[in-house]
Coordinates of C-alpha atoms and ligand atoms in Angstrom, one line a residue:
M1 CA -63.1 -99.1 81.2
C2 CA -60.5 -96.9 79.7
G3 CA -60.9 -93.6 77.8
I4 CA -59.7 -93.3 74.2
V5 CA -59.5 -90.2 72.0
G6 CA -58.2 -89.4 68.5
Y7 CA -57.6 -86.4 66.3
L8 CA -56.9 -85.6 62.7
G9 CA -56.7 -82.0 61.4
Q10 CA -54.7 -78.8 61.1
Q11 CA -54.0 -78.3 64.8
Q12 CA -51.3 -79.9 67.0
A13 CA -52.8 -83.2 68.0
E14 CA -50.8 -83.4 71.3
T15 CA -52.7 -80.5 72.9
I16 CA -56.1 -81.8 71.8
L17 CA -55.4 -85.4 72.9
L18 CA -54.3 -84.2 76.4
E19 CA -57.3 -82.0 76.7
G20 CA -59.6 -84.9 75.7
L21 CA -57.9 -87.3 78.0
S22 CA -58.3 -84.9 80.9
K23 CA -62.1 -85.1 80.3
L24 CA -62.0 -88.9 80.2
E25 CA -59.8 -89.5 83.2
Y26 CA -62.9 -90.5 85.3
R27 CA -63.0 -93.6 83.2
G28 CA -59.6 -94.9 84.4
Y29 CA -56.4 -93.4 85.8
D30 CA -53.8 -96.2 86.1
S31 CA -51.7 -94.8 83.2
A32 CA -51.9 -92.6 80.1
G33 CA -50.3 -92.3 76.7
I34 CA -50.4 -90.8 73.2
C35 CA -49.1 -91.6 69.8
I36 CA -48.6 -88.9 67.2
Q37 CA -48.2 -89.5 63.4
K38 CA -46.0 -87.1 61.4
N39 CA -44.6 -87.6 57.9
G40 CA -45.4 -91.3 58.1
E41 CA -43.6 -91.7 61.5
L42 CA -45.3 -92.7 64.7
S43 CA -44.0 -91.3 68.0
M44 CA -45.2 -92.4 71.4
S45 CA -45.1 -91.1 75.0
K46 CA -46.8 -93.0 77.8
A47 CA -46.5 -92.9 81.6
K48 CA -47.8 -94.9 84.6
G49 CA -50.2 -93.1 86.9
R50 CA -52.3 -89.9 86.5
L51 CA -52.5 -88.0 83.2
K52 CA -50.3 -85.2 84.8
N53 CA -47.4 -87.6 84.7
L54 CA -47.7 -87.9 80.9
A55 CA -48.2 -84.1 80.6
Q56 CA -45.0 -83.5 82.5
E57 CA -43.2 -85.9 80.2
L58 CA -44.5 -84.2 77.2
E59 CA -43.5 -80.8 78.7
H60 CA -39.9 -82.0 78.3
H61 CA -40.4 -83.7 75.0
H62 CA -43.3 -82.5 72.9
L63 CA -44.6 -84.7 70.0
E64 CA -45.4 -82.7 66.9
G65 CA -48.0 -83.7 64.3
H66 CA -51.6 -83.2 63.2
A67 CA -52.8 -86.8 63.8
G68 CA -52.8 -88.8 67.0
I69 CA -54.5 -91.2 69.4
G70 CA -54.6 -91.1 73.2
H71 CA -55.6 -93.4 76.1
T72 CA -56.2 -93.2 79.8
R73 CA -56.3 -96.7 81.4
W74 CA -58.2 -98.7 83.9
A75 CA -56.1 -101.8 84.1
T76 CA -57.6 -105.2 83.5
H77 CA -54.8 -107.3 81.9
G78 CA -51.3 -106.3 83.0
A79 CA -50.6 -104.3 86.1
P80 CA -50.4 -100.5 85.8
S81 CA -46.9 -99.7 84.4
D82 CA -45.2 -97.7 81.7
I83 CA -44.8 -100.8 79.4
N84 CA -48.4 -101.8 79.9
S85 CA -49.7 -98.3 79.1
H86 CA -51.4 -97.7 75.8
P87 CA -50.9 -97.0 72.9
H88 CA -49.5 -100.4 71.9
A89 CA -47.5 -100.8 68.7
S90 CA -46.9 -103.8 66.6
M91 CA -43.5 -105.5 66.8
S92 CA -42.2 -103.4 63.8
G93 CA -43.8 -100.2 65.1
N94 CA -45.8 -99.7 61.9
I95 CA -49.2 -99.9 63.6
A96 CA -50.3 -98.2 66.8
V97 CA -53.5 -98.9 68.7
V98 CA -55.5 -97.6 71.7
H99 CA -58.2 -99.9 73.1
N100 CA -61.0 -99.7 75.6
G101 CA -62.5 -103.1 76.5
I102 CA -61.2 -106.7 76.9
I103 CA -60.0 -109.2 74.3
E104 CA -61.1 -112.5 75.8
N105 CA -59.2 -114.7 73.3
H106 CA -55.9 -112.7 73.6
N107 CA -53.9 -115.7 74.9
E108 CA -54.9 -117.8 71.9
L109 CA -54.1 -115.0 69.5
R110 CA -50.8 -114.2 71.2
S111 CA -49.7 -117.9 70.9
K112 CA -50.7 -117.9 67.2
L113 CA -48.6 -114.7 66.6
Q114 CA -45.7 -115.9 68.7
A115 CA -45.6 -119.0 66.5
E116 CA -45.2 -116.6 63.6
G117 CA -42.1 -115.1 65.3
I118 CA -43.8 -112.0 66.7
E119 CA -42.5 -110.8 70.1
F120 CA -44.5 -109.1 72.7
R121 CA -43.4 -106.3 75.0
S122 CA -46.3 -106.0 77.5
A123 CA -48.6 -108.2 79.5
T124 CA -51.7 -106.6 78.0
D125 CA -54.5 -108.3 76.0
T126 CA -54.5 -105.3 73.7
E127 CA -51.0 -105.9 72.2
V128 CA -52.4 -108.7 70.0
I129 CA -54.4 -106.2 68.0
P130 CA -51.6 -104.1 66.3
N131 CA -49.6 -107.3 65.7
L132 CA -52.6 -109.1 64.1
I133 CA -53.3 -106.0 61.9
E134 CA -49.7 -106.0 60.8
F135 CA -49.8 -109.8 60.2
Y136 CA -52.7 -109.3 57.8
L137 CA -51.5 -106.1 56.2
S138 CA -49.4 -107.9 53.6
K139 CA -51.9 -110.6 53.1
E140 CA -55.0 -108.4 52.7
G141 CA -53.3 -105.4 50.9
G142 CA -54.2 -102.3 52.8
L143 CA -54.9 -101.1 56.3
L144 CA -58.7 -101.2 56.1
K145 CA -58.9 -104.8 54.9
A146 CA -56.3 -105.8 57.5
V147 CA -58.4 -104.2 60.2
A148 CA -61.6 -105.9 59.0
R149 CA -59.8 -109.3 58.9
T150 CA -58.4 -108.7 62.4
V151 CA -61.6 -107.7 64.1
K152 CA -63.3 -110.8 62.8
E153 CA -60.9 -112.8 65.0
L154 CA -61.3 -110.7 68.1
K155 CA -63.6 -112.0 70.9
G156 CA -64.7 -109.6 73.6
S157 CA -65.4 -105.9 73.8
Y158 CA -63.4 -103.2 72.1
A159 CA -63.3 -99.6 71.0
L160 CA -60.2 -99.0 68.9
G161 CA -58.2 -96.1 67.5
I162 CA -55.7 -97.2 64.9
L163 CA -52.8 -95.3 63.2
S164 CA -50.3 -96.7 60.8
K165 CA -47.0 -95.4 59.3
G166 CA -48.3 -96.6 55.9
E167 CA -51.4 -94.4 55.9
P168 CA -50.4 -90.9 56.8
G169 CA -53.4 -88.6 57.7
Q170 CA -55.7 -91.6 58.2
L171 CA -57.3 -92.8 61.5
I172 CA -59.3 -95.9 61.7
A173 CA -61.8 -96.5 64.5
V174 CA -63.7 -99.7 65.3
R175 CA -66.5 -100.3 67.8
K176 CA -67.9 -103.5 69.4
D177 CA -69.7 -103.2 72.8
S178 CA -67.4 -100.4 74.1
P179 CA -68.7 -96.9 73.5
L180 CA -67.1 -94.8 70.7
I181 CA -68.2 -91.6 68.9
V182 CA -66.8 -89.7 65.9
G183 CA -66.6 -85.9 66.2
V184 CA -67.0 -83.8 63.0
G185 CA -65.3 -80.5 62.8
D186 CA -64.3 -78.1 60.1
K187 CA -61.5 -80.0 58.2
E188 CA -60.9 -82.0 61.4
R189 CA -62.1 -85.3 62.8
F190 CA -62.2 -86.7 66.4
I191 CA -62.9 -90.0 68.0
A192 CA -63.7 -90.3 71.7
S193 CA -65.1 -92.7 74.3
D194 CA -67.5 -90.0 75.5
V195 CA -68.8 -86.6 74.5
P196 CA -67.0 -84.4 77.1
A197 CA -63.7 -85.2 75.5
I198 CA -64.5 -83.3 72.3
L199 CA -67.2 -80.9 73.4
K200 CA -64.8 -78.0 73.4
Y201 CA -64.2 -78.5 69.6
T202 CA -67.4 -79.7 68.1
K203 CA -71.1 -80.6 68.9
Q204 CA -71.5 -82.6 65.8
V205 CA -71.1 -86.3 66.4
V206 CA -71.7 -89.6 64.7
Y207 CA -72.5 -92.6 67.0
L208 CA -70.7 -95.7 65.9
D209 CA -73.0 -98.8 66.4
N210 CA -71.8 -102.3 67.2
Q211 CA -69.4 -103.9 64.7
E212 CA -68.8 -100.7 62.7
I213 CA -65.6 -99.3 61.2
A214 CA -64.9 -95.7 60.6
V215 CA -62.1 -94.5 58.2
L216 CA -61.3 -90.9 58.9
N217 CA -59.3 -88.3 57.1
A218 CA -59.2 -84.6 58.2
D219 CA -61.9 -83.7 55.6
S220 CA -63.7 -86.9 55.0
M221 CA -65.1 -90.0 56.7
N222 CA -66.5 -93.3 55.6
F223 CA -68.2 -96.0 57.5
Y224 CA -68.3 -99.8 56.9
D225 CA -69.6 -103.0 58.5
Y226 CA -67.2 -105.9 59.1
D227 CA -67.7 -107.1 55.6
L228 CA -66.7 -103.6 54.3
N229 CA -70.2 -102.8 53.0
P230 CA -70.4 -98.9 53.1
L231 CA -72.8 -97.5 55.8
A232 CA -74.7 -94.2 55.8
K233 CA -74.5 -92.6 59.2
D234 CA -76.3 -89.5 60.6
I235 CA -74.6 -86.6 62.3
H236 CA -76.2 -85.7 65.6
E237 CA -76.1 -82.3 67.5
I238 CA -75.1 -82.6 71.2
T239 CA -77.1 -80.4 73.6
W240 CA -74.6 -80.3 76.5
T241 CA -72.1 -77.4 76.6
A242 CA -68.4 -77.8 77.4
E243 CA -69.0 -75.6 80.6
L244 CA -71.3 -78.3 81.9
A245 CA -68.4 -80.7 81.9
E246 CA -66.2 -78.2 83.9
K247 CA -66.1 -77.7 87.7
G248 CA -67.9 -74.4 87.6
G249 CA -65.9 -72.9 90.6
Y250 CA -66.3 -76.0 92.8
D251 CA -63.2 -77.8 94.2
H252 CA -64.5 -81.1 93.0
F253 CA -66.9 -82.4 90.4
T254 CA -68.5 -84.5 93.1
L255 CA -69.3 -81.4 95.2
K256 CA -70.5 -79.5 92.1
E257 CA -72.8 -82.4 91.2
I258 CA -74.2 -82.7 94.7
H259 CA -75.1 -79.0 94.5
E260 CA -76.6 -79.4 91.0
Q261 CA -79.2 -81.9 92.3
P262 CA -82.1 -79.3 92.6
K263 CA -81.7 -78.3 89.0
A264 CA -81.3 -82.0 87.9
L265 CA -84.6 -82.9 89.6
R266 CA -86.4 -79.9 88.0
D267 CA -85.0 -80.7 84.5
T268 CA -86.1 -84.4 84.9
M269 CA -89.6 -83.6 86.1
T270 CA -90.3 -80.7 83.7
G271 CA -93.1 -81.5 81.3
R272 CA -93.7 -84.8 82.9
I273 CA -95.4 -84.1 86.3
Q274 CA -98.2 -81.6 86.8
P275 CA -100.7 -81.9 89.7
G276 CA -104.2 -82.3 88.3
N277 CA -102.8 -83.6 85.0
P278 CA -101.9 -87.1 84.0
I279 CA -98.2 -88.0 84.0
R280 CA -96.7 -87.2 80.6
L281 CA -94.1 -89.7 79.4
D282 CA -94.5 -89.2 75.7
E283 CA -91.4 -91.4 75.1
L284 CA -93.4 -94.4 76.6
E285 CA -96.4 -95.7 74.5
L286 CA -98.0 -98.3 76.7
T287 CA -101.7 -99.2 76.8
E288 CA -103.6 -100.7 79.7
E289 CA -104.0 -103.9 77.7
Q290 CA -100.2 -104.1 77.1
L291 CA -99.4 -103.4 80.7
K292 CA -101.9 -106.0 81.9
A293 CA -100.4 -108.5 79.6
Y294 CA -97.0 -108.5 81.4
R295 CA -96.9 -111.3 83.8
R296 CA -93.5 -110.2 85.2
I297 CA -91.7 -106.9 85.7
Y298 CA -87.9 -106.9 86.4
I299 CA -85.8 -103.9 87.3
V300 CA -82.1 -104.7 86.6
A301 CA -79.1 -102.4 87.1
C302 CA -75.7 -102.1 88.9
G303 CA -74.4 -100.2 91.9
T304 CA -76.1 -97.0 92.7
A305 CA -78.6 -97.5 89.8
Y306 CA -79.6 -100.8 91.3
H307 CA -80.4 -98.9 94.6
A308 CA -82.7 -96.6 92.6
G309 CA -84.3 -99.8 91.3
L310 CA -85.0 -101.0 94.8
A311 CA -87.0 -97.7 95.4
G312 CA -88.6 -98.1 92.0
K313 CA -89.9 -101.6 93.1
K314 CA -91.5 -100.1 96.2
A315 CA -93.1 -97.3 94.2
I316 CA -94.5 -99.6 91.4
E317 CA -95.8 -102.1 93.9
N318 CA -97.4 -99.4 96.1
L319 CA -98.9 -97.3 93.4
A320 CA -99.7 -99.7 90.5
R321 CA -100.0 -102.9 92.6
I322 CA -97.8 -104.9 90.1
P323 CA -95.3 -107.3 91.6
V324 CA -91.7 -106.4 90.7
E325 CA -88.4 -108.3 91.0
V326 CA -85.1 -106.3 91.3
D327 CA -81.7 -107.7 90.6
V328 CA -78.1 -106.8 90.0
A329 CA -77.3 -107.2 86.3
S330 CA -74.2 -109.4 86.8
E331 CA -76.3 -111.9 88.7
F332 CA -79.5 -111.6 86.6
R333 CA -77.8 -112.4 83.3
Y334 CA -76.5 -115.7 84.5
R335 CA -79.3 -117.0 86.6
N336 CA -81.4 -118.1 83.7
P337 CA -84.3 -115.8 84.6
I338 CA -87.8 -116.4 83.2
V339 CA -88.0 -113.9 80.4
D340 CA -90.4 -114.0 77.5
Q341 CA -92.9 -111.9 75.5
A342 CA -94.9 -111.5 78.7
T343 CA -92.0 -109.8 80.5
L344 CA -91.3 -106.1 81.0
V345 CA -87.7 -105.3 81.9
I346 CA -86.7 -101.9 83.2
V347 CA -82.9 -101.3 83.1
I348 CA -81.4 -98.3 84.9
S349 CA -78.0 -96.9 84.0
Q350 CA -76.4 -93.4 84.3
S351 CA -73.8 -94.0 81.7
G352 CA -75.9 -96.2 79.4
E353 CA -72.8 -98.2 78.8
T354 CA -72.5 -100.6 81.8
A355 CA -71.6 -103.9 80.2
D356 CA -73.7 -106.2 82.5
T357 CA -76.8 -104.0 82.2
L358 CA -76.4 -103.7 78.4
A359 CA -76.1 -107.5 78.2
V360 CA -79.3 -108.0 80.2
L361 CA -81.1 -105.6 77.9
R362 CA -79.9 -107.5 74.8
D363 CA -80.7 -110.9 76.2
A364 CA -84.1 -109.8 77.3
K365 CA -85.0 -108.4 73.9
A366 CA -83.7 -111.6 72.2
K367 CA -86.2 -113.5 74.3
G368 CA -89.1 -111.2 73.2
A369 CA -89.3 -109.1 76.3
R370 CA -90.0 -105.3 76.1
V371 CA -87.2 -103.2 77.6
I372 CA -87.6 -99.7 79.1
A373 CA -84.3 -97.9 79.8
V374 CA -83.8 -95.2 82.3
T375 CA -80.6 -93.5 81.4
N376 CA -78.7 -90.2 81.5
V377 CA -76.7 -90.3 78.3
V378 CA -78.4 -89.5 75.0
G379 CA -77.1 -91.8 72.3
S380 CA -75.6 -94.3 74.7
S381 CA -75.7 -98.0 73.8
I382 CA -78.5 -98.7 76.3
A383 CA -80.5 -95.7 75.0
R384 CA -80.1 -96.9 71.4
D385 CA -80.9 -100.6 72.0
A386 CA -83.9 -100.2 74.4
D387 CA -87.5 -100.2 73.2
D388 CA -88.3 -97.1 75.2
V389 CA -86.0 -94.6 76.8
I390 CA -86.8 -92.4 79.8
Y391 CA -84.0 -89.9 80.0
T392 CA -82.9 -88.5 83.4
W393 CA -81.8 -84.9 82.6
A394 CA -79.0 -84.7 85.2
G395 CA -76.4 -83.4 82.7
P396 CA -72.9 -84.9 82.5
E397 CA -71.9 -86.7 85.7
I398 CA -68.1 -86.7 86.0
G399 CA -67.5 -87.6 89.6
V400 CA -67.1 -91.4 89.8
A401 CA -69.4 -91.6 92.8
S402 CA -72.9 -91.2 91.4
T403 CA -75.0 -88.5 93.1
K404 CA -77.3 -86.3 91.0
A405 CA -77.9 -89.2 88.5
Y406 CA -79.2 -91.3 91.5
L407 CA -81.7 -88.6 92.5
T408 CA -83.0 -88.2 89.0
Q409 CA -83.2 -92.0 88.7
L410 CA -85.4 -92.1 91.8
V411 CA -87.7 -89.4 90.4
A412 CA -87.8 -91.2 87.0
M413 CA -88.9 -94.4 88.8
Y414 CA -91.6 -92.6 90.8
T415 CA -92.8 -91.0 87.6
L416 CA -93.0 -94.4 85.8
A417 CA -94.8 -95.9 88.8
M418 CA -97.4 -93.1 88.7
K419 CA -97.8 -93.6 84.9
F420 CA -98.4 -97.4 85.5
A421 CA -101.0 -96.5 88.2
E422 CA -102.8 -94.1 85.9
I423 CA -102.7 -96.6 82.9
L424 CA -104.2 -99.2 85.2
N425 CA -106.5 -96.7 86.9
I426 CA -105.3 -98.1 90.3
S427 CA -104.5 -95.2 92.7
Q428 CA -106.9 -92.4 93.6
G429 CA -106.3 -89.3 91.6
S430 CA -106.0 -87.3 94.9
D431 CA -103.3 -89.6 96.2
L432 CA -101.3 -89.2 93.0
D433 CA -101.8 -85.5 93.0
E434 CA -100.5 -85.3 96.6
L435 CA -97.4 -87.2 95.5
K436 CA -97.0 -85.1 92.4
S437 CA -97.0 -81.9 94.5
A438 CA -94.6 -83.4 96.9
L439 CA -92.3 -84.3 94.0
L440 CA -92.4 -80.8 92.5
N441 CA -91.5 -79.4 95.9
L442 CA -88.4 -81.6 96.1
P443 CA -85.9 -79.2 94.5
E444 CA -86.4 -76.6 97.3
K445 CA -86.3 -79.3 99.9
V446 CA -83.0 -80.6 98.5
E447 CA -81.7 -77.0 98.8
E448 CA -82.7 -77.1 102.5
A449 CA -80.9 -80.4 102.9
L450 CA -77.8 -79.1 101.2
A451 CA -77.7 -76.3 103.8
M452 CA -76.7 -79.0 106.3
N453 CA -73.3 -79.1 104.7
E454 CA -71.5 -77.4 107.6
K455 CA -73.2 -79.6 110.2
V456 CA -72.3 -82.7 108.2
R457 CA -68.6 -81.5 107.9
A458 CA -68.4 -81.0 111.7
Y459 CA -69.8 -84.6 112.3
A460 CA -67.3 -86.0 109.8
E461 CA -64.5 -84.5 111.9
T462 CA -65.7 -86.6 114.8
M463 CA -65.7 -90.0 113.0
F464 CA -63.4 -89.9 109.9
R465 CA -60.7 -92.1 111.6
V466 CA -63.1 -95.1 112.3
H467 CA -62.5 -98.4 110.5
D468 CA -66.1 -99.6 110.4
V469 CA -69.5 -97.9 110.0
Y470 CA -72.9 -99.7 110.0
F471 CA -75.9 -98.3 108.2
L472 CA -79.4 -99.5 109.3
G473 CA -82.8 -98.8 107.8
R474 CA -86.2 -100.3 107.4
G475 CA -88.3 -100.3 104.2
L476 CA -87.2 -97.4 101.9
D477 CA -84.8 -96.3 104.6
N478 CA -82.9 -99.5 103.9
V479 CA -82.5 -98.3 100.3
T480 CA -81.0 -95.0 101.6
A481 CA -78.8 -96.9 104.1
T482 CA -77.5 -99.2 101.3
E483 CA -76.7 -96.2 99.0
G484 CA -75.2 -94.2 101.9
S485 CA -73.0 -97.2 102.7
L486 CA -71.9 -97.4 99.1
K487 CA -71.0 -93.7 98.9
L488 CA -68.9 -94.0 102.1
K489 CA -67.1 -97.1 100.8
E490 CA -66.4 -95.6 97.4
L491 CA -65.1 -92.3 98.6
T492 CA -63.4 -93.0 101.9
Y493 CA -62.4 -96.7 101.7
I494 CA -63.9 -97.2 105.2
H495 CA -65.4 -100.7 105.7
S496 CA -69.2 -100.1 105.9
E497 CA -72.2 -102.3 105.6
S498 CA -75.9 -101.7 105.6
Y499 CA -78.5 -103.9 107.2
P500 CA -82.3 -104.0 107.4
G501 CA -83.0 -102.9 111.0
G502 CA -84.9 -106.1 111.7
E503 CA -82.0 -108.3 110.6
L504 CA -79.7 -107.0 113.4
K505 CA -80.6 -109.6 116.0
H506 CA -80.0 -112.4 113.5
G507 CA -76.2 -111.8 113.6
P508 CA -74.9 -108.4 112.6
I509 CA -75.4 -107.0 116.2
A510 CA -72.4 -109.1 117.2
L511 CA -70.3 -106.5 115.4
I512 CA -71.5 -103.7 117.6
E513 CA -69.2 -102.6 120.5
D514 CA -68.3 -99.5 122.4
G515 CA -68.0 -96.5 120.0
T516 CA -69.2 -98.3 116.9
V517 CA -70.6 -95.7 114.5
V518 CA -74.2 -96.5 113.4
I519 CA -76.0 -94.3 110.9
S520 CA -79.7 -94.7 110.4
P521 CA -82.3 -92.9 108.3
V522 CA -85.6 -93.0 110.1
T523 CA -88.2 -91.5 107.8
Q524 CA -90.9 -94.1 107.2
S525 CA -93.9 -93.1 109.5
D526 CA -95.2 -96.7 109.8
L527 CA -91.8 -98.0 110.8
V528 CA -90.4 -95.3 113.2
E529 CA -91.0 -97.2 116.4
K530 CA -89.7 -100.5 115.0
M531 CA -86.5 -98.8 113.8
V532 CA -86.0 -96.9 117.1
S533 CA -86.2 -100.1 119.1
N534 CA -83.5 -101.6 116.9
L535 CA -81.4 -98.4 117.5
H536 CA -81.8 -98.9 121.2
E537 CA -80.6 -102.5 120.9
V538 CA -77.3 -101.3 119.3
K539 CA -77.0 -98.3 121.7
T540 CA -77.2 -100.7 124.6
R541 CA -74.1 -102.4 123.2
G542 CA -72.2 -99.0 123.0
S543 CA -72.9 -97.8 119.5
R544 CA -72.8 -94.1 118.6
N545 CA -76.0 -93.5 116.7
L546 CA -76.5 -90.8 114.0
I547 CA -80.1 -90.6 113.1
L548 CA -81.5 -88.8 110.0
T549 CA -85.2 -88.0 110.5
M550 CA -87.9 -85.4 110.2
E551 CA -88.9 -82.9 112.9
K552 CA -92.2 -84.8 113.3
H553 CA -90.4 -88.0 114.5
L554 CA -87.9 -86.2 116.7
D555 CA -89.6 -87.0 120.0
I556 CA -89.6 -90.7 119.3
V557 CA -86.0 -91.0 118.0
R558 CA -84.3 -88.6 120.4
D559 CA -83.3 -91.1 123.1
A560 CA -81.9 -93.5 120.6
A561 CA -79.6 -90.9 119.1
D562 CA -76.2 -89.4 119.9
E563 CA -76.5 -87.1 116.9
V564 CA -79.6 -86.1 114.8
F565 CA -79.8 -84.6 111.3
I566 CA -83.2 -83.1 110.7
L567 CA -84.4 -83.6 107.2
P568 CA -87.0 -81.4 105.5
D569 CA -90.4 -83.2 105.6
T570 CA -92.0 -84.8 102.5
H571 CA -94.1 -87.7 101.4
D572 CA -92.9 -91.0 102.9
L573 CA -92.5 -92.7 99.5
I574 CA -90.0 -90.1 98.3
T575 CA -87.8 -89.5 101.4
P576 CA -84.9 -91.4 99.8
V577 CA -84.4 -88.3 97.6
L578 CA -83.7 -86.1 100.7
A579 CA -82.3 -88.6 103.2
I580 CA -79.3 -89.4 100.9
I581 CA -78.1 -85.8 100.7
P582 CA -76.3 -85.6 104.1
L583 CA -74.9 -89.1 103.4
Q584 CA -73.4 -87.9 100.1
L585 CA -72.0 -84.9 101.9
L586 CA -70.6 -87.1 104.7
A587 CA -68.8 -89.3 102.3
Y588 CA -67.4 -86.2 100.5
H589 CA -66.1 -84.6 103.7
V590 CA -64.6 -87.8 105.2
S591 CA -62.8 -88.4 101.9
L592 CA -61.4 -84.8 102.0
L593 CA -60.4 -85.3 105.7
K594 CA -58.6 -88.5 104.7
G595 CA -56.8 -86.6 101.9
F596 CA -58.2 -88.8 99.1
D597 CA -59.1 -87.8 95.5
V598 CA -62.8 -87.4 95.8
D599 CA -63.5 -87.4 92.0
K600 CA -61.3 -90.3 91.2
P601 CA -61.4 -92.9 94.1
R602 CA -58.9 -95.7 93.9
N603 CA -59.7 -98.8 91.9
L604 CA -62.9 -97.3 90.5
A605 CA -64.1 -95.9 87.1
K606 CA -67.2 -94.1 86.1
S607 CA -68.5 -96.4 83.5
V608 CA -67.9 -100.2 83.8
T609 CA -67.9 -101.3 80.2
V610 CA -66.4 -104.7 80.8
E611 CA -67.8 -107.7 82.7
Ligands
AGP1 C1 -71.9 -95.4 91.9 O1 -71.4 -94.3 92.6 C2 -70.8 -96.1 91.1 N1 -70.2 -95.2 90.3 C3 -71.3 -97.3 90.5 O2 -71.8 -98.2 91.4 C4 -72.4 -97.1 89.4 O3 -73.6 -96.8 90.0 C5 -72.6 -98.4 88.6 O4 -71.3 -98.7 88.0 C6 -73.6 -98.3 87.6 O5 -73.3 -97.4 86.6 P1 -74.4 -96.9 85.5 O6 -75.5 -96.2 86.3 O7 -73.6 -96.0 84.6 O8 -74.8 -98.1 84.8

């Protein structure tokens, strides 16, 4: 899941491409490169590693020109290296391409082109694209036709930016499955994988849909389908500001986003939750009859979003008494699930571009199911393809580890569960009102939890050198334990696992020895005793227990704890919103103490747009 950017206009493209790539580096940071077009010539500069390596290279050798394409890479085919960095040129150098996605039939196409005498420089799947375009250039007569012929042969996912020596001042962009937008400026055009890359220059964007081609010149743009039928496209106004995509005085995006959670919750609840009033989800038209007609509800997502789905299941089953199955998208799509017109599928995705989740959405719709999407990015593929979209208003999330988006996904799922309960007239109005009030008080409570930052940092100093950490939880606390474990893995590379407290005796307790760090949220009133006895079991084997709980449970948990973090009190159903805060901060501080890049952890990327 790479980041691509392109520019055509009056300004020097090099600066704009580097600026854009710096806003896309969260998508992949194995290597970076740009190609600039000037007077019909194409000049490239690319470097392995972080974008700053490329910037240093360009410091010594600037590339002049008003048209260019750029790329920051998350390696899938061909190890990170200078030669495997994008852009990739055709053998003659006449065509240059940047690509985000995977060409699944690249071996076959490579053999076909090699049989035509074409030599390859890199080990990437991408390099077949410029060579295939050049192969068809003479046959089809013109770049656009050659591109259209080429993309019909490509299998897989791709967002492309294409420049050629033969078409000065023209940039062609193509999209299939990987995200791509066109930015519209005054006598300038942009392409980008994501909005933050061009927000500094324009708020006017065109969303490319699947299998669409854009032919851009500085002061014009035309859109076509793969058969080169012209397409009319709308220009949309982006509501985010460039500042939102900046660090705002924080050392890291991840810390900024952790501290933005109170606002993200308020923005996501505003206009939807009001005690004494029914839940307002105008974006969801669902009658009692329709809801009752669904024999099955699935919640499907990946990573952190999947964890929000686990909490969503609990909320829907508790409040609306409808059975819900939750699954990870990469498993769901290949287990031949029972999906038909009587199925409601809820997909959750911060980016709205995660390939497995998007595929589940499309498969389900193809089988007649209704799909509700909970997503954070307006205009994302999942938002555009779903039947209904519930936006989480967390704002741009740049840190690879998801924090504020997770909290808004939890609240969106609670809101949906209450909506279902009201439609079915299941839960008592008073119970729902109590929950609504508790939800509306969450932003202040999150502020309180954030005030634990110093205490968490001090605890981090006592354990950041450990090799293993075990998270234990029961019920909704197991959701928090699982998400807390993922945050620690992602940001600190410490081996950590989470287990339901009751599962310990069935094996995992064998892992516990003297000094083993165990972290456990204990917030579910009906499960406190059960969980505390599990914690005594591990303490007996020498574990060091950190317990996260409310004041009201302190007397019960105290003896099983070596360290206690007191959480603000709230409704049992929504404690995952508060209990995760100190665990986000812990992962952040341990990462810092280990000297890692918090915002760009190794081997990860923000949006997983390939399978
Ligand atoms: C979470 O911190 C990770 N970045 C990752 O697990 C993420 O939640 C997952 O890739 C799903 O992404 P999405 O919400 O954008 O679909």
